[in-house]
Short mmCIF file of C-alpha atoms in Angstrom, two decimals:
data_model
loop_
_atom_site.label_atom_id
_atom_site.label_comp_id
_atom_site.label_asym_id
_atom_site.label_seq_id
_atom_site.Cartn_x
_atom_site.Cartn_y
_atom_site.Cartn_z
CA MET A 1 70.77 291.13 174.28
CA SER A 2 67.90 293.16 175.68
CA ALA A 3 64.17 292.98 175.18
CA ASP A 4 63.15 296.34 176.61
CA SER A 5 59.53 296.79 175.47
CA PRO A 6 56.87 299.17 176.75
CA ALA A 7 53.98 298.07 178.94
CA GLN A 8 50.85 296.91 177.15
CA GLY A 9 48.23 299.60 176.62
CA THR A 10 50.67 302.40 177.50
CA PRO A 11 50.69 305.18 174.87
CA PRO A 12 54.00 306.79 173.94
CA GLN A 13 54.57 310.36 175.06
CA GLY A 14 55.70 311.63 171.68
CA SER A 15 58.81 313.32 173.04
CA THR A 16 61.99 313.80 171.06
CA ARG A 17 63.87 311.78 173.67
CA GLU A 18 61.49 308.85 173.37
CA LEU A 19 61.70 308.89 169.58
CA LEU A 20 65.50 309.02 169.60
CA ARG A 21 65.70 306.27 172.23
CA LEU A 22 63.85 303.96 169.86
CA ALA A 23 65.54 305.28 166.72
CA TRP A 24 69.21 305.42 167.64
CA PRO A 25 69.73 301.63 167.70
CA LEU A 26 68.01 301.45 164.30
CA MET A 27 70.27 304.23 163.04
CA LEU A 28 73.29 302.22 164.14
CA SER A 29 71.72 299.16 162.53
CA ASN A 30 71.40 300.93 159.21
CA LEU A 31 74.88 302.38 159.52
CA ALA A 32 76.07 298.80 159.93
CA TYR A 33 74.28 297.88 156.70
CA THR A 34 75.87 300.94 155.11
CA ALA A 35 79.22 299.69 156.33
CA VAL A 36 78.55 296.37 154.60
CA GLY A 37 77.91 298.22 151.35
CA LEU A 38 80.87 300.50 151.85
CA THR A 39 83.13 297.54 152.60
CA ASP A 40 82.02 295.71 149.47
CA THR A 41 82.46 298.87 147.38
CA LEU A 42 85.93 299.50 148.81
CA LEU A 43 86.98 295.90 148.18
CA MET A 44 85.53 295.92 144.67
CA GLY A 45 87.40 299.18 144.06
CA ARG A 46 90.63 297.25 144.60
CA LEU A 47 89.57 294.85 141.85
CA GLY A 48 88.58 297.54 139.31
CA VAL A 49 86.03 300.08 138.10
CA LEU A 50 84.01 297.37 136.34
CA GLU A 51 83.56 295.37 139.55
CA VAL A 52 82.45 298.44 141.52
CA GLY A 53 79.67 299.25 139.07
CA ALA A 54 78.64 295.66 138.39
CA VAL A 55 78.33 294.59 142.04
CA GLY A 56 76.37 297.74 142.86
CA PHE A 57 74.07 297.06 139.92
CA ALA A 58 73.63 293.43 141.01
CA ASN A 59 72.69 294.51 144.53
CA ILE A 60 69.98 296.79 143.17
CA CYS A 61 68.60 293.94 141.07
CA LEU A 62 68.59 291.64 144.10
CA LEU A 63 66.68 294.27 146.08
CA THR A 64 64.16 294.51 143.27
CA LEU A 65 63.64 290.74 143.48
CA VAL A 66 62.80 290.66 147.20
CA LEU A 67 61.30 294.06 147.95
CA LEU A 68 57.65 293.20 147.32
CA PHE A 69 57.93 290.56 150.03
CA ARG A 70 60.32 292.38 152.33
CA GLY A 71 58.28 295.56 152.21
CA SER A 72 55.09 293.65 153.01
CA LEU A 73 56.74 291.82 155.91
CA ASN A 74 58.04 295.10 157.34
CA THR A 75 54.45 296.05 158.20
CA ALA A 76 54.62 293.46 160.98
CA ALA A 77 55.88 296.33 163.14
CA THR A 78 52.70 298.32 162.42
CA PHE A 79 50.31 295.49 163.32
CA VAL A 80 52.27 294.36 166.39
CA ALA A 81 52.68 297.93 167.71
CA ARG A 82 48.96 298.59 167.25
CA SER A 83 48.11 295.48 169.32
CA LEU A 84 50.70 296.42 171.93
CA GLY A 85 49.28 299.94 172.26
CA ALA A 86 45.77 298.52 172.64
CA GLY A 87 46.90 296.17 175.42
CA ASP A 88 46.21 293.01 173.39
CA PRO A 89 48.97 290.38 174.00
CA ALA A 90 47.03 287.72 172.09
CA GLY A 91 46.96 290.08 169.09
CA VAL A 92 50.72 290.57 169.37
CA ARG A 93 51.30 286.83 169.36
CA ARG A 94 48.87 286.20 166.51
CA TRP A 95 50.22 288.89 164.19
CA ALA A 96 53.81 287.91 164.88
CA SER A 97 52.98 284.32 163.93
CA VAL A 98 51.09 285.40 160.81
CA PHE A 99 54.04 287.41 159.52
CA LEU A 100 56.57 284.67 160.33
CA SER A 101 54.42 282.26 158.33
CA CYS A 102 54.29 284.68 155.41
CA GLY A 103 58.09 284.83 155.50
CA LEU A 104 58.24 281.27 154.14
CA VAL A 105 57.69 282.75 150.68
CA GLY A 106 61.48 283.08 150.52
CA LEU A 107 61.88 279.37 149.79
CA PRO A 108 60.20 279.29 146.35
CA LEU A 109 61.56 282.76 145.58
CA ALA A 110 65.15 281.52 145.94
CA LEU A 111 64.46 278.65 143.54
CA VAL A 112 63.15 280.87 140.75
CA GLY A 113 65.45 283.79 141.62
CA PRO A 114 68.23 283.08 139.08
CA ALA A 115 65.75 282.96 136.18
CA LEU A 116 64.06 286.16 137.35
CA LEU A 117 67.42 287.93 137.67
CA ASP A 118 68.44 286.86 134.17
CA GLY A 119 65.17 288.28 132.86
CA LEU A 120 65.83 291.54 134.69
CA PHE A 121 69.34 291.79 133.25
CA ALA A 122 67.94 291.16 129.76
CA LEU A 123 65.33 293.87 130.28
CA LEU A 124 67.79 296.48 131.57
CA ARG A 125 70.52 295.61 129.03
CA PRO A 126 73.68 296.82 130.79
CA GLY A 127 76.95 296.31 128.94
CA PRO A 128 78.06 292.69 128.43
CA ASP A 129 81.02 293.03 130.80
CA ILE A 130 78.80 294.46 133.54
CA THR A 131 76.21 291.71 132.96
CA ALA A 132 78.78 288.94 133.29
CA VAL A 133 80.12 290.15 136.65
CA ALA A 134 76.69 291.10 138.02
CA ARG A 135 75.21 287.71 137.04
CA THR A 136 77.97 285.79 138.83
CA TYR A 137 77.46 287.80 142.01
CA ALA A 138 73.66 287.84 142.03
CA HIS A 139 73.17 284.12 141.30
CA ILE A 140 75.07 283.31 144.48
CA ARG A 141 73.33 285.90 146.66
CA VAL A 142 69.85 284.45 145.96
CA TRP A 143 70.57 281.60 148.38
CA GLU A 144 70.33 283.95 151.35
CA ILE A 145 66.73 284.94 150.52
CA PRO A 146 64.86 282.29 152.62
CA ALA A 147 66.73 283.17 155.82
CA MET A 148 66.58 286.88 155.02
CA LEU A 149 62.78 287.06 154.68
CA LEU A 150 62.08 284.96 157.78
CA GLY A 151 64.59 287.00 159.75
CA ASN A 152 63.16 290.22 158.38
CA ALA A 153 59.72 289.28 159.75
CA ALA A 154 61.26 288.51 163.15
CA LEU A 155 63.20 291.78 163.25
CA SER A 156 60.09 293.77 162.27
CA VAL A 157 58.13 292.16 165.11
CA MET A 158 60.90 293.21 167.53
CA VAL A 159 60.70 296.80 166.30
CA GLY A 160 56.93 296.79 166.79
CA LEU A 161 57.50 295.63 170.37
CA GLY A 162 59.92 298.50 170.97
CA ASN A 163 63.04 296.32 170.96
CA THR A 164 65.46 298.00 168.59
CA ARG A 165 68.69 297.07 170.35
CA THR A 166 68.65 293.42 169.33
CA PRO A 167 68.30 294.29 165.61
CA MET A 168 71.20 296.74 166.09
CA GLN A 169 73.46 294.10 167.63
CA LEU A 170 72.64 291.65 164.85
CA ALA A 171 73.32 294.29 162.20
CA TRP A 172 76.81 294.92 163.51
CA LEU A 173 77.40 291.20 163.72
CA VAL A 174 76.64 290.82 160.02
CA MET A 175 78.95 293.75 159.23
CA VAL A 176 81.91 292.23 161.08
CA VAL A 177 81.35 288.71 159.72
CA ASN A 178 80.85 289.96 156.16
CA ALA A 179 83.99 292.12 156.25
CA ALA A 180 86.19 289.36 157.65
CA LEU A 181 84.92 286.71 155.25
CA ALA A 182 85.03 289.06 152.26
CA VAL A 183 88.72 289.85 152.79
CA LEU A 184 89.46 286.15 153.25
CA PHE A 185 87.43 284.95 150.27
CA ILE A 186 88.29 287.76 147.83
CA PHE A 187 92.00 288.11 148.49
CA GLY A 188 93.03 285.17 150.67
CA PHE A 189 91.37 282.53 148.48
CA GLY A 190 91.52 284.63 145.32
CA TRP A 191 87.81 284.19 144.57
CA GLY A 192 87.21 287.81 143.55
CA VAL A 193 83.56 288.78 143.06
CA THR A 194 82.46 285.22 143.83
CA GLY A 195 84.11 285.48 147.24
CA ALA A 196 82.29 288.72 148.02
CA ALA A 197 78.97 287.06 147.22
CA TRP A 198 79.58 284.00 149.40
CA ALA A 199 80.75 286.17 152.29
CA ALA A 200 77.46 288.05 152.16
CA VAL A 201 75.40 284.83 152.00
CA VAL A 202 77.07 283.40 155.11
CA ALA A 203 76.85 286.65 157.09
CA VAL A 204 73.21 287.41 156.22
CA SER A 205 72.08 283.83 156.89
CA LEU A 206 73.79 283.87 160.29
CA GLN A 207 72.20 287.19 161.23
CA ASN A 208 68.66 286.18 160.34
CA GLY A 209 68.91 282.73 161.85
CA LEU A 210 69.84 284.37 165.14
CA ALA A 211 66.95 286.83 164.75
CA LEU A 212 64.44 283.99 164.63
CA GLY A 213 65.90 282.33 167.70
CA LEU A 214 66.15 285.54 169.72
CA LEU A 215 62.57 286.58 168.99
CA GLY A 216 61.28 283.51 170.81
CA ARG A 217 63.86 283.68 173.56
CA LEU A 218 63.43 287.38 174.38
CA HIS A 219 59.71 287.91 173.78
CA GLY A 220 58.20 284.43 173.96
CA PRO A 221 57.99 284.40 177.78
CA ARG A 222 55.85 287.58 177.73
CA PHE A 223 53.61 286.97 174.73
CA GLY A 224 53.60 283.18 174.45
CA PRO A 225 55.20 281.01 171.77
CA PHE A 226 55.46 282.31 168.21
CA GLY A 227 54.90 279.70 165.54
CA LEU A 228 53.68 279.04 162.03
CA VAL A 229 49.95 279.53 161.51
CA ARG A 230 47.47 279.62 158.67
CA PRO A 231 46.20 283.22 158.28
CA ALA A 232 42.43 283.60 158.47
CA ARG A 233 40.50 285.14 155.58
CA GLY A 234 39.99 288.38 157.49
CA GLU A 235 43.69 288.60 158.26
CA LEU A 236 44.57 288.07 154.62
CA ALA A 237 42.18 290.88 153.70
CA ARG A 238 43.95 293.22 156.13
CA LEU A 239 47.32 292.20 154.74
CA ALA A 240 46.07 292.91 151.24
CA ARG A 241 44.74 296.32 152.31
CA VAL A 242 47.79 297.49 154.29
CA SER A 243 50.82 295.23 153.79
CA LEU A 244 50.58 294.56 150.07
CA PRO A 245 50.51 298.26 149.07
CA ALA A 246 53.55 298.80 151.31
CA GLY A 247 55.38 295.99 149.54
CA VAL A 248 54.36 297.23 146.11
CA THR A 249 55.51 300.73 147.09
CA GLU A 250 59.00 299.50 147.99
CA LEU A 251 59.13 297.37 144.85
CA ALA A 252 57.97 300.28 142.68
CA GLU A 253 60.45 302.70 144.24
CA VAL A 254 63.49 300.45 144.11
CA GLY A 255 62.36 298.99 140.78
CA ALA A 256 62.28 302.52 139.43
CA PHE A 257 65.74 303.13 140.84
CA THR A 258 66.94 299.89 139.24
CA VAL A 259 65.69 301.05 135.85
CA PHE A 260 67.22 304.45 136.63
CA GLN A 261 70.59 302.79 137.27
CA GLY A 262 70.14 300.78 134.10
CA ILE A 263 69.76 304.05 132.18
CA ILE A 264 72.97 305.32 133.79
CA SER A 265 74.79 302.05 133.03
CA ARG A 266 74.26 302.69 129.31
CA LEU A 267 76.29 305.89 129.66
CA GLY A 268 79.35 303.79 130.55
CA ALA A 269 81.26 302.07 133.37
CA VAL A 270 82.66 305.38 134.67
CA GLU A 271 79.21 306.94 135.09
CA LEU A 272 77.86 303.80 136.73
CA ALA A 273 80.81 303.52 139.13
CA ALA A 274 80.59 307.21 140.09
CA SER A 275 76.84 306.90 140.70
CA GLN A 276 77.33 303.76 142.79
CA ILE A 277 79.99 305.44 144.93
CA ALA A 278 77.89 308.58 145.38
CA ASN A 279 74.88 306.48 146.33
CA GLN A 280 76.92 304.64 148.96
CA LEU A 281 77.88 308.01 150.44
CA ALA A 282 74.26 309.20 150.32
CA SER A 283 73.25 306.08 152.25
CA LEU A 284 75.03 307.61 155.27
CA GLY A 285 72.03 309.93 155.37
CA PHE A 286 69.07 308.04 153.98
CA LEU A 287 69.65 304.83 155.94
CA PRO A 288 69.52 306.67 159.31
CA ALA A 289 66.43 308.44 157.94
CA PHE A 290 64.88 305.04 157.24
CA ALA A 291 65.67 304.11 160.85
CA LEU A 292 63.85 307.23 162.02
CA ALA A 293 60.96 306.31 159.74
CA SER A 294 60.73 302.83 161.32
CA ALA A 295 60.82 304.26 164.84
CA THR A 296 58.31 306.97 163.95
CA GLY A 297 55.92 304.49 162.33
CA SER A 298 56.13 302.08 165.27
CA LEU A 299 55.55 304.75 167.92
CA LEU A 300 52.78 306.34 165.86
CA SER A 301 50.98 303.01 165.46
CA ARG A 302 51.23 302.33 169.19
CA ALA A 303 49.81 305.78 169.94
CA LEU A 304 46.88 305.11 167.62
CA GLY A 305 46.33 301.72 169.26
CA ALA A 306 46.13 303.50 172.61
CA GLY A 307 43.59 305.99 171.20
CA ARG A 308 45.92 309.01 171.12
CA PRO A 309 46.01 310.45 167.57
CA ASP A 310 47.26 313.78 168.98
CA ILE A 311 50.44 312.12 170.21
CA ALA A 312 50.73 310.27 166.91
CA ALA A 313 50.77 313.56 165.00
CA ARG A 314 53.43 314.99 167.29
CA ILE A 315 55.61 311.91 166.71
CA GLY A 316 55.38 312.24 162.92
CA TRP A 317 56.39 315.90 162.77
CA ARG A 318 59.23 315.49 165.24
CA GLY A 319 60.64 312.56 163.32
CA ALA A 320 60.58 314.57 160.09
CA GLY A 321 62.35 317.51 161.75
CA ILE A 322 65.14 315.32 163.11
CA ALA A 323 65.64 313.68 159.70
CA ALA A 324 65.81 317.06 157.93
CA ALA A 325 68.51 318.24 160.34
CA LEU A 326 70.62 315.09 159.89
CA MET A 327 70.36 315.14 156.12
CA GLY A 328 71.20 318.85 156.04
CA VAL A 329 74.56 318.13 157.69
CA LEU A 330 75.32 315.49 155.07
CA ALA A 331 74.41 317.91 152.28
CA LEU A 332 76.99 320.37 153.59
CA LEU A 333 79.66 317.65 153.53
CA PHE A 334 78.78 316.79 149.93
CA VAL A 335 79.23 320.43 148.95
CA ALA A 336 82.44 320.96 150.94
CA LEU A 337 84.36 317.70 150.34
CA PRO A 338 83.17 316.01 147.13
CA GLY A 339 86.57 315.02 145.78
CA ALA A 340 87.85 313.67 149.08
CA LEU A 341 84.71 311.60 149.61
CA ILE A 342 84.71 310.05 146.14
CA GLY A 343 88.46 309.48 146.40
CA LEU A 344 87.95 307.16 149.37
CA PHE A 345 86.66 304.57 146.92
CA ASN A 346 88.39 305.20 143.62
CA ARG A 347 91.07 307.65 142.43
CA ASP A 348 90.39 307.31 138.73
CA PRO A 349 90.32 310.92 137.40
CA GLU A 350 87.18 310.33 135.33
CA VAL A 351 85.33 308.74 138.24
CA LEU A 352 86.36 311.65 140.49
CA ALA A 353 85.09 314.24 137.99
CA VAL A 354 81.73 312.54 137.40
CA GLY A 355 81.34 311.74 141.10
CA ARG A 356 81.70 315.39 142.08
CA THR A 357 78.84 316.28 139.74
CA VAL A 358 76.57 313.56 141.11
CA LEU A 359 77.28 314.55 144.72
CA ALA A 360 76.38 318.16 143.93
CA VAL A 361 72.92 317.08 142.75
CA MET A 362 72.50 314.76 145.75
CA ALA A 363 73.36 317.60 148.12
CA ALA A 364 70.42 319.56 146.74
CA TYR A 365 67.84 316.93 147.71
CA GLN A 366 69.10 315.59 151.05
CA VAL A 367 66.66 317.56 153.26
CA PHE A 368 63.73 316.73 150.96
CA ASP A 369 64.74 313.07 151.12
CA GLY A 370 64.78 313.02 154.92
CA VAL A 371 61.31 314.56 155.16
CA ALA A 372 59.88 312.24 152.51
CA ILE A 373 61.32 309.10 154.11
CA VAL A 374 60.12 309.83 157.65
CA LEU A 375 56.66 311.16 156.79
CA GLY A 376 56.23 308.23 154.41
CA GLY A 377 57.08 305.95 157.33
CA ALA A 378 54.63 307.81 159.55
CA LEU A 379 51.84 307.32 157.03
CA GLY A 380 52.79 303.65 156.79
CA GLY A 381 52.61 303.32 160.58
CA ALA A 382 49.07 304.70 160.40
CA GLY A 383 48.19 302.13 157.72
CA ASP A 384 47.85 304.79 155.01
CA THR A 385 49.96 302.77 152.59
CA ARG A 386 47.88 303.26 149.45
CA PHE A 387 48.63 306.99 149.32
CA ARG A 388 52.35 306.22 149.47
CA LEU A 389 51.89 303.80 146.60
CA LEU A 390 50.19 306.42 144.43
CA VAL A 391 52.95 308.97 145.08
CA THR A 392 55.63 306.41 144.24
CA LEU A 393 53.99 305.21 141.04
CA ALA A 394 53.43 308.74 139.79
CA GLY A 395 56.69 310.28 140.98
CA ALA A 396 59.31 307.56 140.71
CA TRP A 397 58.20 306.25 137.35
CA LEU A 398 56.69 309.23 135.56
CA VAL A 399 59.11 311.85 136.87
CA MET A 400 62.36 310.07 137.72
CA VAL A 401 62.52 307.19 135.23
CA LEU A 402 60.95 308.87 132.23
CA GLY A 403 62.82 312.08 133.05
CA ALA A 404 66.14 310.24 133.23
CA ALA A 405 65.43 308.34 130.00
CA TRP A 406 64.89 311.67 128.21
CA LEU A 407 67.63 313.69 129.92
CA ALA A 408 70.49 311.16 130.10
CA PRO A 409 71.23 311.17 126.33
CA ARG A 410 71.04 314.98 126.31
CA ALA A 411 72.55 316.06 129.64
CA GLY A 412 74.42 312.95 130.73
CA VAL A 413 74.58 311.73 134.30
CA THR A 414 73.78 315.20 135.69
CA GLY A 415 70.47 315.30 133.86
CA ALA A 416 69.58 311.81 135.03
CA TRP A 417 70.18 312.66 138.68
CA GLY A 418 68.33 315.94 138.21
CA SER A 419 65.18 313.96 137.49
CA ALA A 420 65.70 312.12 140.80
CA LEU A 421 65.95 315.49 142.56
CA VAL A 422 62.57 316.58 141.17
CA PHE A 423 60.88 313.33 142.21
CA ILE A 424 62.20 313.44 145.78
CA ALA A 425 61.17 317.07 146.25
CA LEU A 426 57.66 316.36 144.99
CA ALA A 427 57.35 313.30 147.26
CA ALA A 428 58.35 315.35 150.32
CA VAL A 429 55.70 317.97 149.55
CA ALA A 430 53.01 315.33 148.91
CA TYR A 431 53.68 313.43 152.15
CA ALA A 432 53.78 316.65 154.19
CA TRP A 433 50.41 317.69 152.74
CA ARG A 434 48.85 314.30 153.45
CA PHE A 435 50.15 314.15 157.00
CA ALA A 436 49.01 317.71 157.72
CA SER A 437 45.53 316.88 156.41
CA GLY A 438 45.04 314.28 159.17
CA ARG A 439 43.28 311.81 156.87
CA TRP A 440 45.57 309.04 158.08
CA ARG A 441 43.90 309.20 161.52
CA GLY A 442 40.79 307.46 160.18
CA VAL A 443 42.60 304.55 158.47
CA ARG A 444 41.80 301.16 160.03
CA LEU A 445 44.20 298.23 160.02
#
């Protein structure tokens, strides 16, 4: 495993090659996480339509539970990269330790997780069969949360230091371990959905435990030991100003999508399964876009730390252009091969018919999604997280959720996904306007 990080105080050049060099391991990392989701969906498809929809729904609920904390911890890359760009090794060490300490919140969260998940299921009111399967799966997965949040902080620090290869290697490790254990537990032991959940817990815990160890081994010799510290009042204020809005943004966005999926689940198991399958296919585009967003935000923050806002702007626009191109290719595949793609997961005629419709809507917003994801990440790297929060609260909830609640009973699953299309397009325009305005240049961490 490598710890290739840039020299302290050295600004990035803002070239496409530099951006892709940092981003491609993260793209492969996210493709590995996509493979985990695809593997689980394929295996659940062998069990039945109900299991496909229920496990997908449970995963969204689990994300909702942790995203406030995971999103906040992800800003470790922004703070660490800013210190690295400014040539401040003591700042790197301090902020890494602060975020690792904040990651301990996963311990109490795992203890209250089952009760919170039950409350979420009661609020969303999916069908009783879906609830039963989703509850079984989710109550097991909560036990990976402590390791996941600590490991997430460690991985974010690595990204801020320019080391994206180690997170990539760990991501593929979790994919291989999860796939092997899932086949063994689901079919070899006959545990079904329970086996899928335990396979994920073991794989994710292994990955994040290694992340903690490798952070100290690879970067400790250069920046000193990383440990648990008590954040100072000023540091907590900076976390509240930058990190907390980032966490609330992720929670609001995925929470909105959870409610959105809950609305779809009331249409029936077929609609939910088709949407889950289509979303897994869409993740082949948006997860690499999230990788580009992470790389863009990290490089942009380092450029700002080195006093080069001109390079930071170049990085943001280039990242958005690359994402738009990648997502455009995926959109063409959705238009050309909808039946074949859905059929990889389930051959039920009703699921195929509904899935084709959902993929057609998704194809329409792929380019918008890529631009929104990367420019949102660029604004986050600059510390302009409150603007992202406002866009998410207004767009995801007022446009997507309320739009889906009104359209789903009248236009079915197509109307629901149409509201998502409108939200994503508006978000892309809003982030492009904000980034072009240059107001993010004056934001202080």
